[in-house]
Coordinates of C-alpha atoms in Angstrom, one line a residue:
M22 CA 24.8 31.7 21.5
P23 CA 26.4 28.3 23.7
K24 CA 23.2 27.2 24.9
S25 CA 21.7 27.1 20.9
K26 CA 23.6 23.4 19.7
P27 CA 22.7 21.4 22.9
R28 CA 18.9 22.8 21.4
K29 CA 18.9 22.2 18.1
S30 CA 21.0 19.1 19.1
R31 CA 17.9 17.8 21.0
L32 CA 15.8 19.1 18.2
T33 CA 17.5 17.0 15.5
V34 CA 17.5 13.7 18.1
T35 CA 13.4 14.9 18.0
R36 CA 13.2 14.7 14.6
L37 CA 14.6 11.3 14.4
I38 CA 12.6 9.5 17.3
G39 CA 9.4 11.7 15.5
S40 CA 10.3 10.2 11.5
L41 CA 11.7 6.7 12.7
L42 CA 8.3 5.9 14.3
L43 CA 6.3 7.8 11.7
M44 CA 8.5 4.8 9.4
V45 CA 7.5 2.0 11.8
G46 CA 3.2 2.9 11.8
V47 CA 3.3 3.7 8.0
A48 CA 5.0 -0.3 7.8
V49 CA 2.5 -1.2 10.2
A50 CA -0.2 0.4 8.5
L51 CA -0.3 -1.1 5.6
Y52 CA 1.4 -4.7 6.7
P53 CA -2.5 -6.0 5.9
F54 CA -2.0 -4.9 2.3
Y55 CA 0.9 -5.8 1.1
I56 CA 1.5 -8.6 3.1
G57 CA -2.2 -10.2 2.3
S58 CA -1.2 -9.4 -1.9
L59 CA 2.1 -11.0 -1.3
N60 CA 0.5 -14.3 0.0
D61 CA -2.3 -14.3 -2.7
L62 CA 0.5 -13.8 -5.3
L63 CA 2.7 -16.8 -3.9
D64 CA -0.6 -18.6 -3.1
Q65 CA -1.6 -18.1 -6.8
Q66 CA 2.2 -19.1 -8.0
R67 CA 1.9 -22.6 -5.6
V68 CA -1.4 -23.4 -6.6
A69 CA -1.1 -22.8 -10.1
K70 CA 1.3 -25.1 -9.9
V71 CA 0.1 -28.4 -7.6
Q72 CA -3.1 -28.4 -10.1
R73 CA 0.2 -28.6 -12.9
E74 CA 1.5 -31.6 -11.2
N75 CA -1.5 -33.0 -10.3
E76 CA -3.3 -33.0 -14.1
G77 CA -1.2 -36.6 -15.0
N78 CA -4.0 -38.5 -12.6
A79 CA -6.8 -35.6 -12.1
K80 CA -9.8 -37.9 -13.6
Q81 CA -8.2 -40.6 -10.8
R82 CA -9.2 -38.5 -8.4
L83 CA -11.6 -36.6 -9.7
A84 CA -14.1 -40.3 -10.0
D85 CA -12.2 -40.9 -6.2
L86 CA -13.7 -37.4 -4.8
K87 CA -16.9 -38.9 -6.7
R88 CA -17.0 -42.1 -5.5
E89 CA -17.4 -39.6 -2.7
N90 CA -20.5 -38.6 -3.5
T91 CA -22.0 -42.4 -3.8
A92 CA -21.4 -43.0 -0.3
E93 CA -24.1 -42.2 2.2
T94 CA -23.2 -39.0 3.8
S95 CA -24.3 -37.9 7.7
G96 CA -24.8 -34.6 6.2
T97 CA -23.9 -31.2 8.0
N98 CA -24.4 -31.2 11.3
S99 CA -22.3 -29.0 13.2
D100 CA -21.2 -25.2 13.6
P101 CA -17.6 -26.5 10.8
F102 CA -15.6 -23.3 12.1
S103 CA -16.3 -24.8 15.8
G104 CA -13.1 -27.7 17.2
L105 CA -10.5 -27.1 14.3
S106 CA -7.1 -28.7 15.9
K107 CA -4.5 -25.9 15.9
K108 CA -1.8 -29.0 15.9
A109 CA -3.9 -29.5 11.9
T110 CA -1.1 -29.5 9.1
L111 CA -2.0 -28.9 5.4
N112 CA -0.1 -30.9 2.4
L113 CA -1.2 -28.5 -0.3
K114 CA -0.4 -31.4 -2.8
H115 CA -2.8 -33.7 -1.9
D116 CA -5.3 -31.6 0.3
M117 CA -5.5 -29.8 -2.5
V118 CA -8.9 -30.3 -5.0
G119 CA -8.9 -27.2 -6.9
T120 CA -10.2 -23.1 -6.8
V121 CA -13.5 -21.8 -6.6
T122 CA -13.7 -18.0 -8.6
V123 CA -16.2 -15.4 -7.5
P124 CA -15.8 -12.8 -10.8
K125 CA -17.5 -10.2 -9.3
L126 CA -14.7 -9.6 -6.1
V127 CA -11.8 -10.4 -8.1
L128 CA -10.8 -13.2 -6.2
T129 CA -9.5 -17.6 -6.4
V130 CA -9.2 -19.2 -2.9
P131 CA -8.0 -22.7 -3.2
V132 CA -9.8 -25.6 -2.3
F133 CA -8.9 -28.2 0.7
K134 CA -11.3 -31.3 1.0
T135 CA -9.9 -31.9 4.8
L136 CA -10.9 -29.1 6.8
N137 CA -9.4 -28.1 9.5
D138 CA -7.1 -25.0 10.9
A139 CA -4.0 -25.2 8.9
S140 CA -6.2 -25.0 5.5
L141 CA -8.2 -22.6 6.4
E142 CA -4.9 -20.6 7.0
V143 CA -4.4 -20.3 3.6
G144 CA -7.6 -21.4 1.7
S145 CA -11.6 -23.4 2.1
A146 CA -12.3 -26.5 2.6
V147 CA -15.0 -28.4 2.1
V148 CA -17.2 -28.4 5.7
P149 CA -17.7 -33.1 6.9
G150 CA -20.2 -34.2 6.1
S151 CA -21.1 -32.5 2.7
S152 CA -20.1 -33.2 -1.0
M153 CA -17.3 -33.2 -2.5
P154 CA -17.5 -29.9 -5.5
T155 CA -17.7 -32.4 -8.6
G156 CA -21.5 -32.1 -8.8
G157 CA -24.5 -34.2 -9.7
R158 CA -27.2 -34.8 -8.6
N159 CA -28.9 -34.9 -5.1
T160 CA -25.5 -33.0 -4.2
H161 CA -25.0 -29.8 -1.8
T162 CA -20.8 -28.3 -1.9
V163 CA -19.9 -26.0 1.4
V164 CA -17.4 -24.6 1.3
A165 CA -16.0 -23.1 4.5
G166 CA -13.5 -19.9 4.0
H167 CA -12.4 -17.6 6.4
R168 CA -12.9 -13.4 7.0
G169 CA -10.3 -10.9 8.6
L170 CA -7.6 -13.0 8.1
V171 CA -4.5 -10.4 8.4
D172 CA -2.1 -11.3 5.9
R173 CA -5.1 -12.8 3.7
R174 CA -7.4 -11.3 2.2
L175 CA -10.4 -14.9 1.5
F176 CA -13.1 -15.1 1.6
S177 CA -13.5 -10.4 3.1
D178 CA -16.3 -9.6 0.8
L179 CA -18.7 -12.5 0.4
N180 CA -20.2 -10.1 1.6
R181 CA -21.0 -8.4 -1.4
V182 CA -22.2 -11.3 -3.9
K183 CA -26.2 -11.1 -5.1
K184 CA -28.3 -13.2 -6.4
G185 CA -27.7 -14.0 -9.8
D186 CA -24.1 -14.0 -9.6
L187 CA -22.0 -16.5 -10.2
F188 CA -19.4 -18.8 -8.6
V189 CA -17.0 -21.1 -10.4
F190 CA -15.6 -24.0 -9.1
K191 CA -12.2 -26.3 -11.2
I192 CA -12.0 -29.2 -9.9
Y193 CA -9.2 -31.5 -10.8
G194 CA -8.7 -29.4 -14.7
K195 CA -13.1 -29.7 -14.3
H196 CA -15.2 -26.2 -14.0
L197 CA -18.4 -25.8 -12.4
A198 CA -20.9 -22.7 -11.6
Y199 CA -23.1 -21.6 -10.0
R200 CA -25.9 -18.6 -9.7
V201 CA -26.6 -17.5 -6.5
F202 CA -30.2 -17.6 -5.9
Q203 CA -30.3 -17.4 -1.4
I204 CA -28.4 -15.9 0.8
Q205 CA -29.1 -16.2 4.5
V206 CA -27.0 -15.2 7.3
V207 CA -28.1 -18.5 10.0
E208 CA -26.7 -18.6 13.9
P209 CA -23.4 -21.5 13.3
T210 CA -25.5 -24.0 14.7
D211 CA -28.2 -24.2 13.2
T212 CA -27.1 -26.6 9.7
S213 CA -30.6 -27.1 7.9
T214 CA -30.2 -24.5 5.1
L215 CA -26.9 -27.1 4.4
R216 CA -28.7 -30.1 3.6
I217 CA -28.9 -31.9 0.1
K218 CA -32.1 -31.1 -1.3
P219 CA -33.6 -34.0 -3.6
G220 CA -32.6 -33.7 -7.0
Q221 CA -30.5 -31.0 -7.5
D222 CA -26.7 -30.0 -7.7
I223 CA -26.0 -27.4 -5.5
A224 CA -23.6 -25.2 -3.2
T225 CA -22.9 -23.5 -0.8
L226 CA -20.2 -21.2 0.3
L227 CA -20.3 -20.1 3.7
T228 CA -18.0 -18.2 6.0
C229 CA -18.5 -15.9 9.4
T230 CA -20.8 -12.3 10.4
P231 CA -20.3 -9.1 10.4
Y232 CA -17.2 -8.8 10.0
M233 CA -14.2 -9.7 12.9
I234 CA -17.6 -9.9 15.0
N235 CA -18.7 -13.6 14.2
S236 CA -21.3 -14.0 15.5
H237 CA -23.4 -15.7 12.8
R238 CA -22.7 -17.2 9.6
L239 CA -22.6 -16.0 5.5
L240 CA -23.7 -18.8 2.9
I241 CA -24.0 -17.5 -0.3
T242 CA -26.0 -20.5 -1.8
G243 CA -26.0 -21.4 -5.7
K244 CA -27.5 -23.6 -8.9
R245 CA -25.3 -25.7 -10.9
V246 CA -25.5 -23.9 -14.5
A247 CA -23.7 -24.3 -17.8
Y248 CA -20.4 -23.2 -17.7
T249 CA -20.8 -21.2 -21.2
P250 CA -17.6 -20.1 -22.9
T251 CA -18.5 -16.5 -21.6
V252 CA -18.5 -17.5 -17.8
A253 CA -15.4 -18.7 -19.0
K254 CA -14.4 -14.9 -19.6
D255 CA -15.1 -14.2 -16.4
V256 CA -12.9 -16.5 -15.0
S257 CA -9.8 -15.8 -16.9
H258 CA -10.7 -11.7 -16.4
A259 CA -11.6 -11.6 -13.1
K260 CA -7.5 -13.9 -12.4
Q261 CA -5.8 -11.6 -14.1
A262 CA -7.4 -8.4 -12.7
E263 CA -6.7 -10.7 -8.7
R264 CA -2.7 -10.4 -10.3
W265 CA -2.6 -6.8 -11.5
Q266 CA -4.7 -5.2 -8.8
Q267 CA -2.6 -7.6 -5.8
L268 CA 1.1 -6.5 -7.8
A269 CA -0.9 -3.0 -7.9
I270 CA -1.4 -3.2 -4.2
L271 CA 2.1 -4.4 -3.5
I272 CA 3.7 -1.7 -5.5
G273 CA 1.5 1.7 -3.8
C274 CA 2.7 -0.2 -0.5
A275 CA 5.7 -0.2 -1.9
L276 CA 6.2 2.7 -3.6
A277 CA 4.3 4.7 0.0
I278 CA 7.5 2.9 2.2
L279 CA 9.7 4.7 0.2
A280 CA 8.3 8.5 0.3
V281 CA 8.2 8.2 3.8
L282 CA 12.2 6.9 3.8
W283 CA 13.2 9.1 1.1
L284 CA 10.6 11.9 3.4
M285 CA 12.8 10.9 6.6
M286 CA 16.5 10.9 5.2
R287 CA 15.3 14.2 3.8
Q288 CA 14.4 15.5 7.0
I289 CA 17.7 14.4 8.9
Y290 CA 19.6 15.6 6.5
R291 CA 18.3 19.3 6.6
S292 CA 18.6 18.6 10.5
M293 CA 22.5 18.0 9.9
L294 CA 22.1 21.2 7.7
K295 CA 20.8 23.2 9.7
R296 CA 23.8 22.1 12.4
R297 CA 26.6 24.5 10.2
N298 CA 26.2 28.1 10.7
F299 CA 26.9 29.6 6.7
R300 CA 27.5 33.6 5.3
L301 CA 25.2 34.8 2.9
Q302 CA 27.7 37.1 1.2
F303 CA 27.0 39.5 -2.3
Q304 CA 26.9 42.4 -4.6
C305 CA 24.7 44.9 -5.4
V306 CA 26.1 46.6 -9.2
D307 CA 24.7 49.1 -12.0
A308 CA 24.2 48.2 -15.2
A309 CA 27.5 49.6 -15.1
G310 CA 29.0 47.4 -13.0
Q311 CA 29.2 49.5 -10.9
P312 CA 28.3 49.1 -6.6
A313 CA 25.4 50.2 -5.9
E314 CA 24.2 51.6 -2.8
G315 CA 21.4 52.0 -0.3
Q316 CA 20.2 48.3 -1.9
T317 CA 17.5 46.8 0.2
F318 CA 16.4 42.5 1.1
S319 CA 14.8 40.8 3.9
L320 CA 15.6 37.7 4.1
R321 CA 13.1 34.5 4.8
K322 CA 12.1 31.3 5.3
R323 CA 11.8 29.5 2.5
N324 CA 7.6 29.3 2.3
G325 CA 8.3 33.3 2.9
K326 CA 7.6 33.9 6.4
T327 CA 10.1 36.2 8.1
L328 CA 13.1 36.0 9.9
Y329 CA 13.5 37.8 13.3
R330 CA 16.6 38.5 14.4
D331 CA 17.2 39.9 18.0
G332 CA 13.6 40.6 18.0
Q333 CA 13.4 42.8 14.6
P334 CA 13.0 41.1 10.9
L335 CA 15.8 39.8 9.2
M336 CA 17.4 42.6 6.7
V337 CA 20.7 43.9 5.5
T338 CA 21.5 47.1 3.4
S339 CA 24.3 47.2 0.6
D340 CA 27.1 49.8 1.8
G341 CA 29.3 51.7 -0.7
D342 CA 30.7 49.4 -2.0
G343 CA 27.7 47.5 -2.7
N344 CA 27.9 44.8 -0.3
C345 CA 26.0 42.9 2.0
L346 CA 26.9 39.9 4.0
I347 CA 24.4 38.1 5.8
E348 CA 26.3 35.7 9.1
N349 CA 25.5 32.5 11.5
L350 CA 22.2 31.3 9.5
P351 CA 21.2 28.1 9.6
G352 CA 21.5 25.9 5.9
A353 CA 18.7 25.8 5.0
L354 CA 17.4 27.3 1.3
Y355 CA 15.9 30.6 2.4
R356 CA 13.9 34.1 0.2
L357 CA 15.8 36.6 -0.4
V358 CA 13.5 39.6 -1.3
W359 CA 14.4 42.0 -3.1
N360 CA 13.4 45.8 -1.7
D361 CA 10.2 44.0 0.1
Q362 CA 9.2 43.5 -2.9
S363 CA 6.9 39.7 -2.0
T364 CA 6.6 39.2 -6.4
A365 CA 10.8 39.8 -6.2
Y366 CA 12.8 37.3 -4.5
F367 CA 15.5 35.2 -5.4
R368 CA 16.2 30.7 -3.7
V369 CA 19.8 31.6 -1.9
G370 CA 20.6 29.0 1.5
V371 CA 22.5 25.3 0.9
K372 CA 21.8 22.7 -0.8
R373 CA 24.7 20.4 -0.1
L374 CA 26.7 19.1 2.9
K375 CA 30.2 19.9 1.0
Q376 CA 29.4 23.4 0.7
S377 CA 30.5 25.3 2.1
E378 CA 28.9 28.9 1.8
M379 CA 25.6 29.6 0.6
A380 CA 24.8 30.4 -3.3
F381 CA 21.7 31.0 -5.7
Y382 CA 19.2 29.3 -6.6
P383 CA 18.5 32.2 -9.8
S384 CA 15.2 30.3 -12.0
K385 CA 15.8 31.9 -16.0
R386 CA 14.2 35.1 -16.1
Q387 CA 16.9 35.3 -13.1
A388 CA 19.8 33.9 -15.0
E389 CA 20.7 37.9 -16.2
I390 CA 20.3 39.6 -13.3
V391 CA 22.4 37.5 -10.9
S392 CA 25.2 35.9 -12.0
Q393 CA 28.3 34.8 -10.1
Q394 CA 31.8 36.5 -11.0
E395 CA 35.7 34.7 -9.4
G396 CA 33.5 33.2 -7.1
Q397 CA 31.5 36.8 -5.7
W398 CA 27.4 36.7 -6.1
R399 CA 26.2 39.8 -8.0
I400 CA 22.7 41.1 -8.1
L401 CA 22.0 43.9 -11.5
V402 CA 19.6 45.9 -9.5
D403 CA 19.6 48.9 -12.3
R404 CA 19.4 47.2 -16.1

């Protein structure tokens, strides 16, 4: 017995460390989900705020973009992801021109007119040399975005887009819808397909592929189509669905972390209970209230497995006064099996640290069998 105390202490510390490691592991494993969802929700709020602030001079800003498209463009002749400056900063109100929504992916991403490391960390950006997203003949807008960022979704699911799907720009209040007609995977240096095609109004969404390898570029190209009420409805539903989706992910992650925390606290609580020793005492009586001698019970673990003491199953038999006593029991819940019948057992033990003695926790059907009188638990063995 003297050596059992240090062993219990070491066991408690080990379980505590294990629980903490489990908590940290779950938090780390869920990090991309909850941080991504949180950032997406915050980005939606920031984007909506900037769009409202820009409504006052939206027409002038849109006209400025169109003037940029009337000037001769050099065309996209280099990989947009190469040579990005890590020192670049982002002025959200000044650089953001709108958003791009992909209804199939339930995705809306901010669009910036300046492509740099800062803009690609939080959204997508117009590739230098391509047309600004204003639409019109002889324009080819190329918008690039990252995949695989830990803290944001962005274009991570762009590979799920198929021919015939839509993506829609909202630029200073103007909607431009494009239907995908071409999907390509090219080398980073191959920019031939990003050039303006005479007389056409097209747009391309560009990202890296394969996922997390990024050796090639995925190009999703669409032709301009009418922005109909049906398309507008799809865009609206996609934005609402994305908001609820991110909220659901955030809530799910929070519940998962809370569940692990609850399990950890319960484990610690149980360990603290097991560090204390209790005794289980009760009396067996017959229908007349007289002591019942010779009634045998076995004590088992909460899950029904046999408990042993000195190499023998832990059992107790009522004496001449009907009393049963088992001492030096670690604080926990147990099964008290009557006459060694696994189908007839009582829940006994301790649930709270404040308890000084073990108690019975009878079910509704056992209420007539088990009772407490004058501080003594009694079992009616003959009804």
